CSV table of C-alpha atoms and ligand atoms in Angstrom, one decimal:
chain,number,residue,atom,x,y,z
X,1,UNK,CA,0.4,0.1,-0.1
X,2,UNK,CA,1.3,3.6,-0.7
X,3,UNK,CA,1.7,6.3,1.1
X,4,UNK,CA,-0.5,8.7,-0.3
X,5,UNK,CA,-2.8,12.4,0.6
X,6,UNK,CA,-5.9,11.4,2.5
X,7,UNK,CA,-7.7,14.0,0.9
X,8,UNK,CA,-10.5,13.6,2.4
X,9,UNK,CA,-9.2,15.0,5.3
X,10,UNK,CA,-8.4,13.3,8.8
X,11,UNK,CA,-11.1,11.3,9.0
X,12,UNK,CA,-11.6,10.0,5.6
X,13,UNK,CA,-14.9,9.6,4.1
X,14,UNK,CA,-17.6,7.2,5.2
X,15,UNK,CA,-20.9,6.0,3.9
X,16,UNK,CA,-23.5,3.5,3.3
X,17,UNK,CA,-22.3,1.2,1.3
X,18,UNK,CA,-24.8,0.4,-1.8
X,19,UNK,CA,-27.3,-2.5,-0.9
X,20,UNK,CA,-26.1,-4.7,-3.3
X,21,UNK,CA,-22.4,-4.8,-1.6
X,22,UNK,CA,-21.2,-7.8,-0.2
X,23,UNK,CA,-21.4,-8.5,3.6
X,24,UNK,CA,-24.7,-6.7,4.5
X,25,UNK,CA,-24.7,-5.7,8.4
X,26,UNK,CA,-27.5,-4.8,10.0
X,27,UNK,CA,-28.7,-0.9,10.6
X,28,UNK,CA,-27.2,-0.7,14.2
X,29,UNK,CA,-23.7,-2.2,13.3
X,30,UNK,CA,-23.7,0.2,10.7
X,31,UNK,CA,-24.7,3.1,12.2
X,32,UNK,CA,-22.1,2.2,15.1
X,33,UNK,CA,-19.3,2.1,12.2
X,34,UNK,CA,-20.2,4.8,10.3
X,35,UNK,CA,-19.9,6.4,13.6
X,36,UNK,CA,-17.1,4.5,14.8
X,37,UNK,CA,-14.6,4.5,12.2
X,38,UNK,CA,-14.1,7.8,11.3
X,39,UNK,CA,-12.6,8.0,14.6
X,40,UNK,CA,-10.3,5.2,14.1
X,41,UNK,CA,-9.1,6.4,10.7
X,42,UNK,CA,-7.8,9.6,12.3
X,43,UNK,CA,-6.4,7.8,15.4
X,44,UNK,CA,-4.4,5.9,13.5
X,45,UNK,CA,-2.8,8.5,10.9
X,46,UNK,CA,0.1,8.7,11.9
X,47,UNK,CA,1.6,4.9,12.3
X,48,UNK,CA,4.1,3.9,9.8
X,49,UNK,CA,4.3,2.5,6.6
X,50,UNK,CA,5.6,-1.4,7.6
X,51,UNK,CA,2.6,-1.2,10.3
X,52,UNK,CA,0.0,-0.4,8.3
X,53,UNK,CA,1.0,-3.2,5.5
X,54,UNK,CA,1.2,-5.6,8.6
X,55,UNK,CA,-2.0,-4.6,10.4
X,56,UNK,CA,-4.3,-4.5,6.8
X,57,UNK,CA,-3.4,-8.3,6.7
X,58,UNK,CA,-4.4,-8.5,10.3
X,59,UNK,CA,-7.9,-6.9,9.5
X,60,UNK,CA,-9.1,-8.6,6.5
X,61,UNK,CA,-8.1,-11.9,8.3
X,62,UNK,CA,-10.5,-10.1,11.2
X,63,UNK,CA,-13.5,-9.3,9.7
X,64,UNK,CA,-13.4,-12.5,7.4
X,65,UNK,CA,-13.5,-14.6,10.9
X,66,UNK,CA,-15.0,-12.5,13.2
X,67,UNK,CA,-17.5,-10.2,11.8
X,68,UNK,CA,-20.6,-12.1,12.4
X,69,UNK,CA,-19.4,-12.4,16.0
X,70,UNK,CA,-19.0,-8.2,16.4
X,71,UNK,CA,-22.5,-7.9,15.0
X,72,UNK,CA,-24.5,-10.9,16.4
X,73,UNK,CA,-22.6,-10.9,20.1
X,74,UNK,CA,-20.9,-14.9,20.6
X,75,UNK,CA,-17.7,-15.4,22.3
X,76,UNK,CA,-15.2,-13.0,21.0
X,77,UNK,CA,-17.6,-9.4,20.5
X,78,UNK,CA,-16.5,-7.1,22.7
X,79,UNK,CA,-13.1,-7.2,21.2
X,80,UNK,CA,-14.4,-7.9,17.5
X,81,UNK,CA,-16.5,-4.9,17.4
X,82,UNK,CA,-13.3,-1.9,18.1
X,83,UNK,CA,-10.9,-4.3,16.4
X,84,UNK,CA,-13.3,-4.3,13.4
X,85,UNK,CA,-13.2,-0.4,13.1
X,86,UNK,CA,-10.0,-0.1,13.8
X,87,UNK,CA,-9.5,-2.8,11.0
X,88,UNK,CA,-12.0,-0.9,8.3
X,89,UNK,CA,-10.2,2.3,9.1
X,90,UNK,CA,-6.7,0.2,8.3
X,91,UNK,CA,-8.3,-0.8,4.9
X,92,UNK,CA,-9.5,3.2,4.2
X,93,UNK,CA,-5.6,3.8,2.9
X,94,UNK,CA,-5.9,1.5,0.4
X,95,UNK,CA,-6.8,2.9,-3.5
X,96,UNK,CA,-10.3,1.9,-3.7
X,97,UNK,CA,-10.9,2.3,0.0
X,98,UNK,CA,-13.1,-0.7,1.5
X,99,UNK,CA,-16.2,-2.0,1.3
X,100,UNK,CA,-17.5,-4.3,4.3
X,101,UNK,CA,-19.8,-4.9,6.6
X,102,UNK,CA,-22.4,-2.6,5.3
X,103,UNK,CA,-20.1,0.7,5.0
X,104,UNK,CA,-17.4,2.0,2.5
X,105,UNK,CA,-14.3,3.9,3.9
X,106,UNK,CA,-12.0,5.4,1.6
X,107,UNK,CA,-9.4,8.2,2.3
X,108,UNK,CA,-9.2,9.7,-1.3
X,109,UNK,CA,-11.7,10.3,-4.4
X,110,UNK,CA,-12.0,7.6,-6.4
X,111,UNK,CA,-13.8,5.7,-9.5
X,112,UNK,CA,-16.6,4.1,-8.1
X,113,UNK,CA,-17.3,5.9,-4.8
X,114,UNK,CA,-21.0,5.3,-3.5
X,115,UNK,CA,-22.8,8.2,-3.2
X,116,UNK,CA,-22.8,10.6,0.0
X,117,UNK,CA,-26.1,9.4,2.3
X,118,UNK,CA,-27.7,11.5,4.7
X,119,UNK,CA,-26.4,12.0,7.7
X,120,UNK,CA,-26.5,9.1,10.1
X,121,UNK,CA,-28.8,9.4,13.4
X,122,UNK,CA,-27.3,10.5,16.6
X,123,UNK,CA,-25.8,7.6,17.8
X,124,UNK,CA,-25.1,6.6,21.6
X,125,UNK,CA,-21.9,5.4,22.9
X,126,UNK,CA,-22.1,1.5,23.0
X,127,UNK,CA,-19.7,1.6,25.6
X,128,UNK,CA,-21.0,3.9,28.1
X,129,UNK,CA,-24.8,5.2,27.4
X,130,UNK,CA,-25.1,7.0,29.6
X,131,UNK,CA,-29.3,8.1,30.1
X,132,UNK,CA,-29.8,11.9,29.7
X,133,UNK,CA,-32.8,14.0,29.8
X,134,UNK,CA,-33.6,17.4,28.4
X,135,UNK,CA,-34.9,19.9,30.1
X,136,UNK,CA,-37.1,22.5,29.2
X,137,UNK,CA,-34.7,24.3,30.1
X,138,UNK,CA,-32.7,23.1,27.0
X,139,UNK,CA,-29.8,21.6,30.0
X,140,UNK,CA,-29.2,18.4,29.9
X,141,UNK,CA,-29.2,16.7,32.9
X,142,UNK,CA,-27.9,12.8,34.0
X,143,UNK,CA,-30.7,11.1,35.0
X,144,UNK,CA,-29.1,7.9,36.2
X,145,UNK,CA,-25.4,8.1,37.9
X,146,UNK,CA,-25.4,3.8,36.8
X,147,UNK,CA,-24.8,2.5,33.1
X,148,UNK,CA,-24.9,-0.2,30.8
X,149,UNK,CA,-23.8,-1.5,27.6
X,150,UNK,CA,-25.0,-4.8,25.9
X,151,UNK,CA,-22.1,-6.5,26.8
X,152,UNK,CA,-22.8,-5.6,31.0
X,153,UNK,CA,-26.6,-6.2,30.5
X,154,UNK,CA,-26.0,-9.8,29.1
X,155,UNK,CA,-24.3,-10.3,32.8
X,156,UNK,CA,-26.8,-8.2,34.7
X,157,UNK,CA,-23.8,-5.1,35.9
X,158,UNK,CA,-24.1,-2.2,35.4
X,159,UNK,CA,-21.5,0.5,35.5
X,160,UNK,CA,-19.6,3.8,37.7
X,161,UNK,CA,-17.0,5.5,35.7
X,162,UNK,CA,-14.7,7.8,36.1
X,163,UNK,CA,-11.8,9.3,34.2
X,164,UNK,CA,-8.7,7.5,33.8
X,165,UNK,CA,-5.4,8.5,35.2
X,166,UNK,CA,-4.6,12.8,35.6
X,167,UNK,CA,-7.0,14.6,33.5
X,168,UNK,CA,-7.6,18.6,33.0
X,169,UNK,CA,-10.6,19.4,35.3
X,170,UNK,CA,-12.6,22.4,34.4
X,171,UNK,CA,-10.9,24.6,36.1
X,172,UNK,CA,-7.5,23.9,34.6
X,173,UNK,CA,-6.1,22.0,37.1
X,174,UNK,CA,-4.8,18.9,36.7
X,175,UNK,CA,-6.2,15.4,38.9
X,176,UNK,CA,-5.1,12.1,39.3
X,177,UNK,CA,-7.7,9.8,38.9
X,178,UNK,CA,-5.6,6.3,39.6
X,179,UNK,CA,-3.0,7.6,42.4
X,180,UNK,CA,-1.1,3.8,42.1
X,181,UNK,CA,-1.3,3.3,38.4
X,182,UNK,CA,1.8,2.0,37.1
X,183,UNK,CA,2.8,0.6,33.8
X,184,UNK,CA,-1.2,0.4,32.7
X,185,UNK,CA,-1.4,4.2,32.5
X,186,UNK,CA,0.5,3.5,29.5
X,187,UNK,CA,-1.3,0.8,27.9
X,188,UNK,CA,-4.7,1.4,29.4
X,189,UNK,CA,-8.0,1.2,27.2
X,190,UNK,CA,-9.6,4.4,29.0
X,191,UNK,CA,-7.4,6.8,28.0
X,192,UNK,CA,-7.8,5.8,23.8
X,193,UNK,CA,-10.8,5.7,21.8
X,194,UNK,CA,-14.1,6.4,22.5
X,195,UNK,CA,-13.3,7.2,26.1
X,196,UNK,CA,-12.1,10.4,24.3
X,197,UNK,CA,-15.4,11.5,22.8
X,198,UNK,CA,-16.3,14.8,23.9
X,199,UNK,CA,-19.9,13.6,25.5
X,200,UNK,CA,-18.2,10.7,26.9
X,201,UNK,CA,-15.5,12.4,28.6
X,202,UNK,CA,-17.8,15.1,30.0
X,203,UNK,CA,-19.8,12.3,31.7
X,204,UNK,CA,-17.2,11.1,33.3
X,205,UNK,CA,-15.7,13.9,34.8
X,206,UNK,CA,-19.0,15.5,35.7
X,207,UNK,CA,-19.3,11.9,37.6
X,208,UNK,CA,-15.7,12.8,39.1
X,209,UNK,CA,-16.7,16.5,40.5
X,210,UNK,CA,-19.4,14.7,41.9
X,211,UNK,CA,-17.8,12.0,43.8
X,212,UNK,CA,-15.0,14.0,44.2
X,213,UNK,CA,-16.1,17.5,45.6
X,214,UNK,CA,-19.5,16.7,46.8
X,215,UNK,CA,-19.4,13.6,48.3
X,216,UNK,CA,-22.6,14.0,50.7
X,217,UNK,CA,-24.3,14.6,47.1
X,218,UNK,CA,-22.8,11.7,45.6
X,219,UNK,CA,-23.6,9.5,48.7
X,220,UNK,CA,-27.2,10.6,48.5
X,221,UNK,CA,-28.3,10.4,44.9
X,222,UNK,CA,-26.4,7.1,44.8
X,223,UNK,CA,-28.2,5.2,47.8
X,224,UNK,CA,-31.2,6.8,46.1
X,225,UNK,CA,-30.5,5.4,42.6
X,226,UNK,CA,-29.8,1.9,44.2
X,227,UNK,CA,-33.3,1.5,45.6
X,228,UNK,CA,-35.0,1.0,42.1
X,229,UNK,CA,-36.0,-2.6,41.8
X,230,UNK,CA,-33.9,-2.2,38.4
X,231,UNK,CA,-30.7,-3.1,40.7
X,232,UNK,CA,-32.7,-6.4,43.3
X,233,UNK,CA,-30.3,-8.5,42.8
X,234,UNK,CA,-27.9,-6.9,39.5
X,235,UNK,CA,-24.1,-6.3,39.9
X,236,UNK,CA,-22.4,-2.8,39.7
X,237,UNK,CA,-18.9,-2.6,39.1
X,238,UNK,CA,-17.9,0.1,40.2
X,239,UNK,CA,-15.1,1.4,38.1
X,240,UNK,CA,-14.9,0.7,34.4
X,241,UNK,CA,-12.3,3.2,34.6
X,242,UNK,CA,-11.1,5.3,37.4
X,243,UNK,CA,-10.0,4.1,40.9
X,244,UNK,CA,-10.5,4.7,44.6
X,245,UNK,CA,-8.7,7.7,44.7
X,246,UNK,CA,-9.0,8.4,47.9
X,247,UNK,CA,-9.9,6.9,51.5
X,248,UNK,CA,-13.0,9.4,51.8
X,249,UNK,CA,-14.2,8.2,48.2
X,250,UNK,CA,-13.8,4.7,48.9
X,251,UNK,CA,-15.4,4.6,52.5
X,252,UNK,CA,-18.3,6.3,50.5
X,253,UNK,CA,-19.0,3.8,48.6
X,254,UNK,CA,-18.9,1.4,51.5
X,255,UNK,CA,-21.9,2.5,53.3
X,256,UNK,CA,-23.7,2.7,50.1
X,257,UNK,CA,-22.5,-0.9,49.5
X,258,UNK,CA,-24.1,-1.4,53.6
X,259,UNK,CA,-27.3,0.8,52.8
X,260,UNK,CA,-28.1,-1.2,49.5
X,261,UNK,CA,-28.1,-4.9,50.4
X,262,UNK,CA,-30.1,-6.2,47.6
X,263,UNK,CA,-27.2,-5.1,45.4
X,264,UNK,CA,-24.2,-6.7,44.4
X,265,UNK,CA,-20.6,-5.2,44.0
X,266,UNK,CA,-17.4,-5.7,42.9
X,267,UNK,CA,-14.4,-3.7,41.3
X,268,UNK,CA,-10.6,-4.5,40.1
X,269,UNK,CA,-8.5,-1.9,42.1
X,270,UNK,CA,-4.6,-1.2,41.9
X,271,UNK,CA,-5.1,0.6,45.6
X,272,UNK,CA,-3.7,-2.3,47.1
X,273,UNK,CA,-2.6,-0.7,50.4
X,274,UNK,CA,-5.7,1.5,50.9
X,275,UNK,CA,-7.8,-2.0,50.2
X,276,UNK,CA,-5.6,-4.0,52.9
X,277,UNK,CA,-5.5,-1.0,55.3
X,278,UNK,CA,-9.6,0.1,54.6
X,279,UNK,CA,-11.3,-3.0,53.4
X,280,UNK,CA,-9.8,-6.3,53.8
X,281,UNK,CA,-11.1,-6.7,57.2
X,282,UNK,CA,-14.0,-4.8,57.0
X,283,UNK,CA,-15.8,-5.6,53.5
X,284,UNK,CA,-19.3,-4.9,53.1
X,285,UNK,CA,-21.5,-8.9,52.9
X,286,UNK,CA,-22.1,-7.4,49.7
X,287,UNK,CA,-18.5,-6.4,47.6
X,288,UNK,CA,-16.4,-8.4,46.0
X,289,UNK,CA,-13.1,-7.5,44.8
X,290,UNK,CA,-9.8,-8.2,42.4
X,291,UNK,CA,-6.6,-6.6,43.0
X,292,UNK,CA,-5.4,-6.0,39.5
X,293,UNK,CA,-1.5,-6.0,37.9
X,294,UNK,CA,0.3,-3.0,36.3
X,295,UNK,CA,0.0,-0.4,39.6
X,296,UNK,CA,3.3,0.9,41.5
X,297,UNK,CA,1.6,-1.4,44.9
X,298,UNK,CA,1.6,-4.7,42.4
X,299,UNK,CA,4.2,-5.8,45.2
X,300,UNK,CA,1.9,-6.6,47.5
X,301,UNK,CA,-0.3,-8.4,45.8
X,302,UNK,CA,0.5,-12.5,47.0
X,303,UNK,CA,-0.2,-13.4,43.8
X,304,UNK,CA,0.2,-17.2,44.8
X,305,UNK,CA,-3.2,-16.7,47.1
X,306,UNK,CA,-4.5,-13.3,46.5
X,307,UNK,CA,-7.5,-13.2,43.8
X,308,UNK,CA,-5.5,-11.0,41.2
X,309,UNK,CA,-6.4,-10.2,37.5
X,310,UNK,CA,-3.4,-9.5,34.9
X,311,UNK,CA,-4.0,-8.2,31.1
X,312,UNK,CA,-2.1,-10.8,28.5
X,313,UNK,CA,-1.7,-10.0,24.8
X,314,UNK,CA,-4.1,-12.5,24.1
X,315,UNK,CA,-6.6,-15.6,25.3
X,316,UNK,CA,-3.9,-18.3,24.5
X,317,UNK,CA,-1.3,-16.4,26.6
X,318,UNK,CA,-3.4,-16.4,29.7
X,319,UNK,CA,-4.3,-20.2,29.5
X,320,UNK,CA,-0.5,-21.2,28.8
X,321,UNK,CA,-0.1,-19.5,32.2
X,322,UNK,CA,-2.7,-21.6,34.1
X,323,UNK,CA,-5.0,-18.0,34.3
X,324,UNK,CA,-8.5,-18.2,34.0
X,325,UNK,CA,-10.1,-16.4,31.0
X,326,UNK,CA,-13.2,-14.1,31.5
X,327,UNK,CA,-13.5,-12.9,28.0
X,328,UNK,CA,-17.2,-15.3,29.1
X,329,UNK,CA,-18.2,-13.3,31.6
X,330,UNK,CA,-16.5,-9.9,33.6
X,331,UNK,CA,-17.9,-11.3,36.8
X,332,UNK,CA,-15.6,-14.4,36.6
X,333,UNK,CA,-12.9,-11.4,37.9
X,334,UNK,CA,-14.5,-12.0,41.1
X,335,UNK,CA,-16.3,-15.5,41.3
X,336,UNK,CA,-14.3,-17.8,39.2
X,337,UNK,CA,-12.6,-20.5,41.5
X,338,UNK,CA,-9.1,-20.4,40.8
X,339,UNK,CA,-8.1,-16.4,42.1
X,340,UNK,CA,-5.7,-16.4,39.0
X,341,UNK,CA,-7.7,-13.9,36.3
X,342,UNK,CA,-6.3,-13.1,32.9
X,343,UNK,CA,-7.5,-10.9,30.8
X,344,UNK,CA,-6.6,-10.1,27.0
X,345,UNK,CA,-5.6,-7.1,25.9
X,346,UNK,CA,-8.2,-4.6,24.0
X,347,UNK,CA,-7.7,-4.7,20.3
X,348,UNK,CA,-6.3,-1.3,20.0
X,349,UNK,CA,-3.5,-2.2,18.0
X,350,UNK,CA,-1.1,0.2,19.1
X,351,UNK,CA,-1.5,-0.5,22.2
X,352,UNK,CA,-0.9,-4.5,21.5
X,353,UNK,CA,2.4,-2.5,20.2
X,354,UNK,CA,3.3,-1.8,23.2
X,355,UNK,CA,2.4,-4.7,25.2
X,356,UNK,CA,3.6,-6.8,22.7
X,357,UNK,CA,4.6,-10.4,24.3
X,358,UNK,CA,4.2,-9.4,27.8
X,359,UNK,CA,1.6,-8.7,30.8
X,360,UNK,CA,0.3,-5.6,32.3
X,361,UNK,CA,2.3,-7.5,35.7
X,362,UNK,CA,5.4,-8.4,33.8
X,363,UNK,CA,6.3,-4.9,32.6
X,364,UNK,CA,5.3,-3.5,36.0
X,365,UNK,CA,8.5,-6.2,37.3
X,366,UNK,CA,10.5,-5.4,35.0
X,367,UNK,CA,10.1,-1.6,35.8
X,368,UNK,CA,10.6,-2.3,39.7
X,369,UNK,CA,13.8,-3.6,39.0
X,370,UNK,CA,15.1,-0.9,37.1
X,371,UNK,CA,14.2,1.4,39.6
X,372,UNK,CA,15.9,-0.6,42.4
X,373,UNK,CA,18.8,-0.8,40.0
X,374,UNK,CA,18.9,3.1,39.6
X,375,UNK,CA,18.5,3.3,43.4
X,376,UNK,CA,21.0,1.1,43.8
X,377,UNK,CA,23.5,3.0,42.3
X,378,UNK,CA,22.5,6.2,43.6
X,379,UNK,CA,22.9,4.6,46.5
X,380,UNK,CA,26.7,3.7,45.8
X,381,UNK,CA,27.2,6.7,44.7
X,382,UNK,CA,26.1,8.5,47.9
X,383,UNK,CA,28.0,6.0,50.0
X,384,UNK,CA,31.4,6.6,48.0
X,385,UNK,CA,31.0,10.3,48.4
X,386,UNK,CA,30.5,10.5,51.8
N,401,SF4,S1,-5.4,2.3,36.6
N,401,SF4,FE1,-7.1,1.4,35.5
N,401,SF4,S2,-8.3,3.0,34.5
N,401,SF4,FE2,-6.2,4.1,35.2
N,401,SF4,S3,-4.7,4.4,34.1
N,401,SF4,FE3,-4.2,2.2,35.0
N,401,SF4,S4,-6.0,1.1,33.6
N,401,SF4,FE4,-6.5,2.8,33.2
C-alpha cells in the first residue's frame, strides 16, 4: 500500500455501502461503524507504512473471521467490535478504500465511490450509555448515575465510571484519578478511542466532580438510585475506568454498599494498600474485589493466594500461564474458582504493539526492577561521596 495524501481529510470518507454490496450488516451495526470508523481513521493516521502493511493483513482476517461475532454476539463480540472498526480504518487507506459490513470507507476520491448518504442519526455510545434527559431549559441532566452497555446487560451488570489517570479539570487544574497506576497508564484502554469522545469525557468528569467535590450529595444520589427495583440482585461494577482515589471516596462507597443490601458490587483495583487498610478486615457482605496488576503497588499482592487479574496479549497466552479466561463474563473476575484471572488485552493496535508479548504484571516487575537498580546505583554513589 503506497502512502498517499488523505484528501478526504483526517476522518476520511465513511458512507453506507450500496445495498447489493458484499457482507451486508444490520442497521445498528452500520450506524455504529459510520460513527466509529472515521474516529479510528483519525487515530491511526500516524502509523508507519510497515505497521499499516501488517495491520492490513490482520484486519482482513479479522473481518472475515469475526464479522459475525461483532454484529450478533458470541465469545469474541467485545474485542471484535472495536478491532473491526480499526481494521476498516486501516483498509480505508488502500486505493479505492474498503467496502465491507455495510459501509464504504476511503481516504481519497476514486472511481466507483458510493454517493453520499444523508447524515446518520445520532448514536449512543455503546460502551458508556449515559442516560440523559433534556429539560425544558435546554440543559441536559443525568437521569441515572449508573450505566450499562450491551455486554454488561447480558450478564446483569451496571457500571459507575470515572475518567482514567491524570486529567485536566474544567478549572484548568489537574487531578490523578488513579494514584497507584503504573505501567497500566501507558496501556490503558480508557485513555483512547471512545473514552476520548467529548460527550463521554464530559460525563466522566461530571461523575468525578460529583463524588470528589460533593461526596455527601454523591452518596445520597447513589443510595437513592440503588433503591430502584431494576438493581435488585444485580451487580454494580465500580469503575470501568478510574479508581478509589482517596480514603474518603472508598469509605463513601462502602457506606453506599451497606445501605444497598439487595445489590452486589465488585471492582478491579490497583489501590492495594488502601484496600488492605480499609476493606480487607471490614468488607461489606455484598462486595467482592480483584486486585489488578500493572500498578505501583503490585509488590503488595501475594499472587500465589490473593485474587488478582493480569492483562495478557491474548487468550492463548493467559491459558498457557494457567490463568482463568474472564472473556465470557466480567463477573468471573470475582467469581471464578481460581484466584488467577486473565484478561486478554483490548484489540487496540498501537497498545497491543506497545505491550508485545508481555503482561501488565511482567512489565511492572521489569519497571520496578529498573527503579531498584537505579536507586542502588544512586545509593552507592552517595556512600562513595561520603
Ligand atoms: S488504573 Fe485502570 S483506569 Fe487507571 S490508568 Fe490504570 S488501567 Fe487505566
